[in-house]
Amino acid sequence: MVGKLTVITGPMYSGKTTELLSFVEIYNIGKKKTIVFKPSIDNRYGEDIVSTHTGFKVKAHKISKSIEILNHISNNIDAVFIDEVQFFDEELINVVRNLIFKGIDVYCAGLDISYLEKPFKTTANLLAIADEVIKKKAVCEKCGEHRATYSFKITQDDKEIDIGGKEKYIALCRECLKKIKVNK
Ligand code: ADP
Ligand code: TMP
Ligand code: MG
């Protein structure tokens, strides 16, 4: 038996974590054994939880290096869930391959691009080997349309890795991002 890889991607606020946690629930309802991971760098909502922007939370294992995930995998695990994959090192692709060949289903959620519009390498690699890709959109915070594909940084700094929420980033569609760039 082999597993499958599902990758959920898109900008901030597009519902990636919500969708990831809804898959956790589906496996739990089916009495399947699940385990959730997050990168230790993401300390937004507390140390050992994954949370959506609406405050829905589940317990998670904090991981600093991808390879550590394998130390938590026992024989009876049916599905592995990993949030914020953009913050993991590039070894994650090999860890995920190892899990799906063991017969475990893997669900990953993460940003496709940074606010600089640069693809996150770890997410891009996972997208390349995924069985299923779920590309989400957010509501554009300028025009209100459900077509935002960009996370726009509203603070004045150039840190590409910068944990935060609405105080630092808003979701924008391409049309509204273009208007902001033209007026700069
Ligand atoms: P992600 O992990 O993709 O950042 P979450 O699943 O944590 O997203 O949160 C999605 C929730 O964020 C939505 O259900 C909604 O309640 C809230 N939200 C806040 N701002 C927006 C926005 N601009 N577009 C869509 N949802 C938003
Ligand atoms: P989210 O996709 O669940 O909203 O979380 C994205 C996290 O990534 C959040 O902590 C902000 C951070 N982030 C960066 O570090 N750099 C970026 O360029 C963007 C867009 C987000
Ligand atoms: Mg999230």
PDB file of C-alpha atoms and ligand atoms in Angstrom:
ATOM      1  CA  MET A   1       0.000   0.000   0.000  1.00  0.00           C
ATOM      2  CA  VAL A   2       1.162   3.534  -0.775  1.00  0.00           C
ATOM      3  CA  GLY A   3      -0.064   6.943   0.402  1.00  0.00           C
ATOM      4  CA  LYS A   4      -0.822  10.137  -1.495  1.00  0.00           C
ATOM      5  CA  LEU A   5       0.360  13.729  -1.227  1.00  0.00           C
ATOM      6  CA  THR A   6      -2.065  16.663  -1.189  1.00  0.00           C
ATOM      7  CA  VAL A   7      -0.655  20.216  -1.187  1.00  0.00           C
ATOM      8  CA  ILE A   8      -2.820  23.196  -0.201  1.00  0.00           C
ATOM      9  CA  THR A   9      -1.336  26.522  -1.277  1.00  0.00           C
ATOM     10  CA  GLY A  10      -2.170  30.190  -1.914  1.00  0.00           C
ATOM     11  CA  PRO A  11      -1.738  33.570  -0.216  1.00  0.00           C
ATOM     12  CA  MET A  12      -2.296  34.463   3.424  1.00  0.00           C
ATOM     13  CA  TYR A  13      -5.940  34.289   4.639  1.00  0.00           C
ATOM     14  CA  SER A  14      -6.979  32.047   1.730  1.00  0.00           C
ATOM     15  CA  GLY A  15      -8.029  29.253   4.087  1.00  0.00           C
ATOM     16  CA  LYS A  16      -5.033  26.916   3.763  1.00  0.00           C
ATOM     17  CA  THR A  17      -4.893  26.026   7.454  1.00  0.00           C
ATOM     18  CA  THR A  18      -8.701  25.766   7.656  1.00  0.00           C
ATOM     19  CA  GLU A  19      -8.670  23.249   4.790  1.00  0.00           C
ATOM     20  CA  LEU A  20      -5.736  21.331   6.311  1.00  0.00           C
ATOM     21  CA  LEU A  21      -7.581  21.017   9.631  1.00  0.00           C
ATOM     22  CA  SER A  22     -10.792  19.952   7.898  1.00  0.00           C
ATOM     23  CA  PHE A  23      -8.847  17.015   6.422  1.00  0.00           C
ATOM     24  CA  VAL A  24      -7.563  16.175   9.937  1.00  0.00           C
ATOM     25  CA  GLU A  25     -11.192  16.039  11.078  1.00  0.00           C
ATOM     26  CA  ILE A  26     -12.201  13.774   8.183  1.00  0.00           C
ATOM     27  CA  TYR A  27      -9.497  11.239   9.131  1.00  0.00           C
ATOM     28  CA  ASN A  28     -10.370  11.505  12.836  1.00  0.00           C
ATOM     29  CA  ILE A  29     -14.073  10.893  12.163  1.00  0.00           C
ATOM     30  CA  GLY A  30     -13.008   7.772  10.278  1.00  0.00           C
ATOM     31  CA  LYS A  31     -11.038   6.657  13.399  1.00  0.00           C
ATOM     32  CA  LYS A  32      -7.776   7.006  11.477  1.00  0.00           C
ATOM     33  CA  LYS A  33      -4.590   7.906  13.312  1.00  0.00           C
ATOM     34  CA  THR A  34      -3.334  11.412  12.519  1.00  0.00           C
ATOM     35  CA  ILE A  35      -0.376  13.560  13.516  1.00  0.00           C
ATOM     36  CA  VAL A  36       0.141  17.290  12.910  1.00  0.00           C
ATOM     37  CA  PHE A  37       3.437  19.180  12.509  1.00  0.00           C
ATOM     38  CA  LYS A  38       4.447  22.809  12.268  1.00  0.00           C
ATOM     39  CA  PRO A  39       7.805  24.603  12.028  1.00  0.00           C
ATOM     40  CA  SER A  40       9.120  25.869  15.361  1.00  0.00           C
ATOM     41  CA  ILE A  41       9.722  29.324  13.814  1.00  0.00           C
ATOM     42  CA  ASP A  42       5.930  29.895  13.681  1.00  0.00           C
ATOM     43  CA  ASN A  43       5.147  31.026  17.224  1.00  0.00           C
ATOM     44  CA  ARG A  44       2.130  33.199  16.314  1.00  0.00           C
ATOM     45  CA  TYR A  45      -0.567  31.433  18.316  1.00  0.00           C
ATOM     46  CA  GLY A  46       1.390  29.516  20.905  1.00  0.00           C
ATOM     47  CA  GLU A  47       4.028  26.868  20.941  1.00  0.00           C
ATOM     48  CA  ASP A  48       2.376  23.516  20.308  1.00  0.00           C
ATOM     49  CA  ILE A  49      -0.657  24.327  18.217  1.00  0.00           C
ATOM     50  CA  VAL A  50      -1.642  24.984  14.633  1.00  0.00           C
ATOM     51  CA  SER A  51      -4.275  27.725  14.425  1.00  0.00           C
ATOM     52  CA  THR A  52      -6.353  29.325  11.712  1.00  0.00           C
ATOM     53  CA  HIS A  53      -6.816  33.110  11.511  1.00  0.00           C
ATOM     54  CA  THR A  54     -10.274  32.529  13.014  1.00  0.00           C
ATOM     55  CA  GLY A  55      -8.758  30.869  16.095  1.00  0.00           C
ATOM     56  CA  PHE A  56      -9.589  27.206  15.384  1.00  0.00           C
ATOM     57  CA  LYS A  57      -6.716  25.205  16.883  1.00  0.00           C
ATOM     58  CA  VAL A  58      -5.306  21.684  16.998  1.00  0.00           C
ATOM     59  CA  LYS A  59      -2.333  20.253  18.870  1.00  0.00           C
ATOM     60  CA  ALA A  60       0.834  19.958  16.799  1.00  0.00           C
ATOM     61  CA  HIS A  61       4.448  18.871  17.100  1.00  0.00           C
ATOM     62  CA  LYS A  62       6.936  21.684  16.713  1.00  0.00           C
ATOM     63  CA  ILE A  63       9.762  20.765  14.324  1.00  0.00           C
ATOM     64  CA  SER A  64      13.045  22.594  13.679  1.00  0.00           C
ATOM     65  CA  LYS A  65      14.456  20.220  11.010  1.00  0.00           C
ATOM     66  CA  SER A  66      12.319  18.238   8.532  1.00  0.00           C
ATOM     67  CA  ILE A  67      14.094  14.963   9.291  1.00  0.00           C
ATOM     68  CA  GLU A  68      12.780  15.128  12.909  1.00  0.00           C
ATOM     69  CA  ILE A  69       9.290  14.345  11.573  1.00  0.00           C
ATOM     70  CA  LEU A  70      10.341  10.728  11.019  1.00  0.00           C
ATOM     71  CA  ASN A  71      11.127  10.311  14.765  1.00  0.00           C
ATOM     72  CA  HIS A  72       7.426  10.841  15.541  1.00  0.00           C
ATOM     73  CA  ILE A  73       6.062   8.319  13.028  1.00  0.00           C
ATOM     74  CA  SER A  74       4.833   5.052  14.562  1.00  0.00           C
ATOM     75  CA  ASN A  75       3.488   2.035  12.637  1.00  0.00           C
ATOM     76  CA  ASN A  76      -0.163   2.918  13.156  1.00  0.00           C
ATOM     77  CA  ILE A  77      -0.140   6.446  11.647  1.00  0.00           C
ATOM     78  CA  ASP A  78      -2.568   6.808   8.704  1.00  0.00           C
ATOM     79  CA  ALA A  79      -2.053  10.467   7.795  1.00  0.00           C
ATOM     80  CA  VAL A  80       0.477  13.242   8.420  1.00  0.00           C
ATOM     81  CA  PHE A  81      -0.434  16.949   8.290  1.00  0.00           C
ATOM     82  CA  ILE A  82       2.188  19.687   7.945  1.00  0.00           C
ATOM     83  CA  ASP A  83       1.366  23.403   8.116  1.00  0.00           C
ATOM     84  CA  GLU A  84       3.548  26.347   6.993  1.00  0.00           C
ATOM     85  CA  VAL A  85       5.735  24.131   4.799  1.00  0.00           C
ATOM     86  CA  GLN A  86       7.430  27.222   3.305  1.00  0.00           C
ATOM     87  CA  PHE A  87       9.453  27.501   6.526  1.00  0.00           C
ATOM     88  CA  PHE A  88      10.865  23.948   6.401  1.00  0.00           C
ATOM     89  CA  ASP A  89      14.274  23.073   4.966  1.00  0.00           C
ATOM     90  CA  GLU A  90      14.482  21.458   1.525  1.00  0.00           C
ATOM     91  CA  GLU A  91      14.900  17.968   3.013  1.00  0.00           C
ATOM     92  CA  LEU A  92      11.110  17.983   3.561  1.00  0.00           C
ATOM     93  CA  ILE A  93      10.530  16.603   0.042  1.00  0.00           C
ATOM     94  CA  ASN A  94      12.520  13.459   0.920  1.00  0.00           C
ATOM     95  CA  VAL A  95      10.745  13.064   4.262  1.00  0.00           C
ATOM     96  CA  VAL A  96       7.367  13.333   2.490  1.00  0.00           C
ATOM     97  CA  ARG A  97       8.444  10.825  -0.202  1.00  0.00           C
ATOM     98  CA  ASN A  98       9.501   8.422   2.528  1.00  0.00           C
ATOM     99  CA  LEU A  99       6.071   8.729   4.225  1.00  0.00           C
ATOM    100  CA  ILE A 100       3.965   8.238   1.092  1.00  0.00           C
ATOM    101  CA  PHE A 101       5.999   5.165   0.075  1.00  0.00           C
ATOM    102  CA  LYS A 102       5.355   3.790   3.592  1.00  0.00           C
ATOM    103  CA  GLY A 103       1.593   3.986   2.879  1.00  0.00           C
ATOM    104  CA  ILE A 104       0.898   7.205   4.805  1.00  0.00           C
ATOM    105  CA  ASP A 105      -1.243  10.002   3.327  1.00  0.00           C
ATOM    106  CA  VAL A 106       0.449  13.404   3.624  1.00  0.00           C
ATOM    107  CA  TYR A 107      -1.260  16.810   3.581  1.00  0.00           C
ATOM    108  CA  CYS A 108       0.910  19.934   3.343  1.00  0.00           C
ATOM    109  CA  ALA A 109      -0.202  23.564   3.549  1.00  0.00           C
ATOM    110  CA  GLY A 110       1.940  26.592   2.838  1.00  0.00           C
ATOM    111  CA  LEU A 111       2.514  29.839   1.002  1.00  0.00           C
ATOM    112  CA  ASP A 112       3.387  29.557  -2.683  1.00  0.00           C
ATOM    113  CA  ILE A 113       5.151  32.956  -2.856  1.00  0.00           C
ATOM    114  CA  SER A 114       6.524  35.515  -0.418  1.00  0.00           C
ATOM    115  CA  TYR A 115       5.402  39.149  -0.364  1.00  0.00           C
ATOM    116  CA  LEU A 116       8.324  39.742  -2.770  1.00  0.00           C
ATOM    117  CA  GLU A 117       6.460  37.409  -5.189  1.00  0.00           C
ATOM    118  CA  LYS A 118       9.324  34.902  -4.970  1.00  0.00           C
ATOM    119  CA  PRO A 119       8.321  31.212  -4.882  1.00  0.00           C
ATOM    120  CA  PHE A 120       9.152  29.417  -1.640  1.00  0.00           C
ATOM    121  CA  LYS A 121      11.428  26.553  -2.695  1.00  0.00           C
ATOM    122  CA  THR A 122      10.090  23.946  -0.256  1.00  0.00           C
ATOM    123  CA  THR A 123       6.463  24.571  -1.277  1.00  0.00           C
ATOM    124  CA  ALA A 124       7.416  24.562  -4.977  1.00  0.00           C
ATOM    125  CA  ASN A 125       9.167  21.182  -4.617  1.00  0.00           C
ATOM    126  CA  LEU A 126       6.162  19.642  -2.886  1.00  0.00           C
ATOM    127  CA  LEU A 127       3.796  21.020  -5.531  1.00  0.00           C
ATOM    128  CA  ALA A 128       5.920  19.287  -8.175  1.00  0.00           C
ATOM    129  CA  ILE A 129       5.439  15.822  -6.647  1.00  0.00           C
ATOM    130  CA  ALA A 130       1.854  16.270  -5.354  1.00  0.00           C
ATOM    131  CA  ASP A 131      -0.961  13.921  -6.349  1.00  0.00           C
ATOM    132  CA  GLU A 132      -3.424  16.712  -5.707  1.00  0.00           C
ATOM    133  CA  VAL A 133      -2.940  20.489  -5.531  1.00  0.00           C
ATOM    134  CA  ILE A 134      -5.525  22.755  -3.926  1.00  0.00           C
ATOM    135  CA  LYS A 135      -4.826  26.382  -4.871  1.00  0.00           C
ATOM    136  CA  LYS A 136      -6.797  28.757  -2.664  1.00  0.00           C
ATOM    137  CA  LYS A 137      -7.687  32.446  -3.079  1.00  0.00           C
ATOM    138  CA  ALA A 138      -8.404  35.092  -0.441  1.00  0.00           C
ATOM    139  CA  VAL A 139     -10.745  38.082  -0.509  1.00  0.00           C
ATOM    140  CA  CYS A 140      -8.846  41.118  -1.850  1.00  0.00           C
ATOM    141  CA  GLU A 141      -8.673  43.652   0.954  1.00  0.00           C
ATOM    142  CA  LYS A 142      -8.873  46.581  -1.525  1.00  0.00           C
ATOM    143  CA  CYS A 143     -11.656  45.609  -3.946  1.00  0.00           C
ATOM    144  CA  GLY A 144     -13.465  42.909  -1.955  1.00  0.00           C
ATOM    145  CA  GLU A 145     -13.380  40.293  -4.738  1.00  0.00           C
ATOM    146  CA  HIS A 146     -12.584  36.670  -3.913  1.00  0.00           C
ATOM    147  CA  ARG A 147      -9.586  36.559  -6.241  1.00  0.00           C
ATOM    148  CA  ALA A 148      -6.562  37.579  -4.113  1.00  0.00           C
ATOM    149  CA  THR A 149      -3.437  35.615  -4.945  1.00  0.00           C
ATOM    150  CA  TYR A 150      -0.852  37.941  -3.318  1.00  0.00           C
ATOM    151  CA  SER A 151       0.177  38.595   0.289  1.00  0.00           C
ATOM    152  CA  PHE A 152       1.132  42.274   0.446  1.00  0.00           C
ATOM    153  CA  LYS A 153       3.378  43.593   3.227  1.00  0.00           C
ATOM    154  CA  ILE A 154       2.144  46.821   4.791  1.00  0.00           C
ATOM    155  CA  THR A 155       5.073  47.394   7.175  1.00  0.00           C
ATOM    156  CA  GLN A 156       8.204  49.233   6.051  1.00  0.00           C
ATOM    157  CA  ASP A 157      10.928  46.586   6.102  1.00  0.00           C
ATOM    158  CA  ASP A 158      12.407  44.055   3.739  1.00  0.00           C
ATOM    159  CA  LYS A 159      12.483  40.894   5.852  1.00  0.00           C
ATOM    160  CA  GLU A 160      11.264  38.042   3.646  1.00  0.00           C
ATOM    161  CA  ILE A 161      10.745  35.747   6.643  1.00  0.00           C
ATOM    162  CA  ASP A 162       8.611  37.688   9.082  1.00  0.00           C
ATOM    163  CA  ILE A 163       5.971  35.922  11.197  1.00  0.00           C
ATOM    164  CA  GLY A 164       2.731  37.831  11.618  1.00  0.00           C
ATOM    165  CA  GLY A 165      -0.828  38.501  10.565  1.00  0.00           C
ATOM    166  CA  LYS A 166      -3.036  41.488   9.739  1.00  0.00           C
ATOM    167  CA  GLU A 167      -0.636  43.967  11.397  1.00  0.00           C
ATOM    168  CA  LYS A 168       1.928  43.104   8.665  1.00  0.00           C
ATOM    169  CA  TYR A 169       0.199  41.592   5.629  1.00  0.00           C
ATOM    170  CA  ILE A 170      -2.999  41.995   3.603  1.00  0.00           C
ATOM    171  CA  ALA A 171      -4.338  39.873   0.752  1.00  0.00           C
ATOM    172  CA  LEU A 172      -4.555  41.563  -2.660  1.00  0.00           C
ATOM    173  CA  CYS A 173      -5.668  40.607  -6.151  1.00  0.00           C
ATOM    174  CA  ARG A 174      -3.325  41.264  -9.106  1.00  0.00           C
ATOM    175  CA  GLU A 175      -5.380  44.223 -10.307  1.00  0.00           C
ATOM    176  CA  CYS A 176      -5.128  46.033  -6.943  1.00  0.00           C
ATOM    177  CA  LEU A 177      -1.454  45.109  -6.513  1.00  0.00           C
ATOM    178  CA  LYS A 178      -0.755  46.604  -9.953  1.00  0.00           C
ATOM    179  CA  LYS A 179      -2.473  49.876  -8.950  1.00  0.00           C
ATOM    180  CA  ILE A 180      -0.354  50.102  -5.779  1.00  0.00           C
ATOM    181  CA  LYS A 181       2.866  49.426  -7.758  1.00  0.00           C
ATOM    182  CA  VAL A 182       2.005  52.043 -10.417  1.00  0.00           C
ATOM    183  CA  ASN A 183       1.313  54.695  -7.744  1.00  0.00           C
ATOM    184  CA  LYS A 184       4.568  54.010  -5.857  1.00  0.00           C
TER     185      LYS A 184
HETATM  186  P1  ADP B   1      -4.394  30.747   5.818  1.00  0.00           P
HETATM  187  O1  ADP B   1      -3.823  29.594   6.569  1.00  0.00           O
HETATM  188  O2  ADP B   1      -4.480  30.511   4.325  1.00  0.00           O
HETATM  189  O3  ADP B   1      -3.695  32.030   6.117  1.00  0.00           O
HETATM  190  P2  ADP B   1      -6.697  30.414   7.562  1.00  0.00           P
HETATM  191  O4  ADP B   1      -7.311  29.091   7.231  1.00  0.00           O
HETATM  192  O5  ADP B   1      -5.871  30.494   8.809  1.00  0.00           O
HETATM  193  O6  ADP B   1      -5.903  30.959   6.288  1.00  0.00           O
HETATM  194  O7  ADP B   1      -7.811  31.518   7.740  1.00  0.00           O
HETATM  195  C1  ADP B   1      -8.836  31.704   6.803  1.00  0.00           C
HETATM  196  C2  ADP B   1      -9.844  32.649   7.446  1.00  0.00           C
HETATM  197  O8  ADP B   1      -9.299  33.967   7.514  1.00  0.00           O
HETATM  198  C3  ADP B   1     -11.115  32.827   6.649  1.00  0.00           C
HETATM  199  O9  ADP B   1     -12.035  31.779   6.929  1.00  0.00           O
HETATM  200  C4  ADP B   1     -11.625  34.180   7.139  1.00  0.00           C
HETATM  201  O10 ADP B   1     -12.434  34.019   8.286  1.00  0.00           O
HETATM  202  C5  ADP B   1     -10.362  34.898   7.589  1.00  0.00           C
HETATM  203  N1  ADP B   1      -9.961  36.013   6.713  1.00  0.00           N
HETATM  204  C6  ADP B   1      -9.386  37.155   7.134  1.00  0.00           C
HETATM  205  N2  ADP B   1      -9.071  37.964   6.089  1.00  0.00           N
HETATM  206  C7  ADP B   1      -9.459  37.303   4.967  1.00  0.00           C
HETATM  207  C8  ADP B   1      -9.384  37.596   3.559  1.00  0.00           C
HETATM  208  N3  ADP B   1      -8.827  38.712   3.094  1.00  0.00           N
HETATM  209  N4  ADP B   1      -9.864  36.678   2.696  1.00  0.00           N
HETATM  210  C9  ADP B   1     -10.420  35.532   3.148  1.00  0.00           C
HETATM  211  N5  ADP B   1     -10.515  35.210   4.464  1.00  0.00           N
HETATM  212  C10 ADP B   1     -10.040  36.070   5.364  1.00  0.00           C
HETATM  213  P1  TMP B   2      -0.576  31.924   6.803  1.00  0.00           P
HETATM  214  O1  TMP B   2      -0.367  31.560   5.361  1.00  0.00           O
HETATM  215  O2  TMP B   2      -1.117  30.819   7.630  1.00  0.00           O
HETATM  216  O3  TMP B   2      -1.355  33.185   6.962  1.00  0.00           O
HETATM  217  O4  TMP B   2       0.855  32.181   7.444  1.00  0.00           O
HETATM  218  C1  TMP B   2       1.910  32.771   6.727  1.00  0.00           C
HETATM  219  C2  TMP B   2       3.058  33.101   7.647  1.00  0.00           C
HETATM  220  O5  TMP B   2       4.185  33.447   6.854  1.00  0.00           O
HETATM  221  C3  TMP B   2       2.815  34.298   8.574  1.00  0.00           C
HETATM  222  O6  TMP B   2       3.446  34.072   9.834  1.00  0.00           O
HETATM  223  C4  TMP B   2       3.534  35.437   7.881  1.00  0.00           C
HETATM  224  C5  TMP B   2       4.682  34.731   7.193  1.00  0.00           C
HETATM  225  N1  TMP B   2       5.160  35.357   5.960  1.00  0.00           N
HETATM  226  C6  TMP B   2       6.522  35.569   5.774  1.00  0.00           C
HETATM  227  O7  TMP B   2       7.334  35.242   6.653  1.00  0.00           O
HETATM  228  N2  TMP B   2       6.964  36.132   4.610  1.00  0.00           N
HETATM  229  C7  TMP B   2       6.117  36.481   3.599  1.00  0.00           C
HETATM  230  O8  TMP B   2       6.587  36.975   2.568  1.00  0.00           O
HETATM  231  C8  TMP B   2       4.703  36.260   3.786  1.00  0.00           C
HETATM  232  C9  TMP B   2       3.741  36.617   2.713  1.00  0.00           C
HETATM  233  C10 TMP B   2       4.272  35.695   4.979  1.00  0.00           C
HETATM  234 MG    MG B   3      -2.259  29.226   7.869  1.00  0.00          MG
END
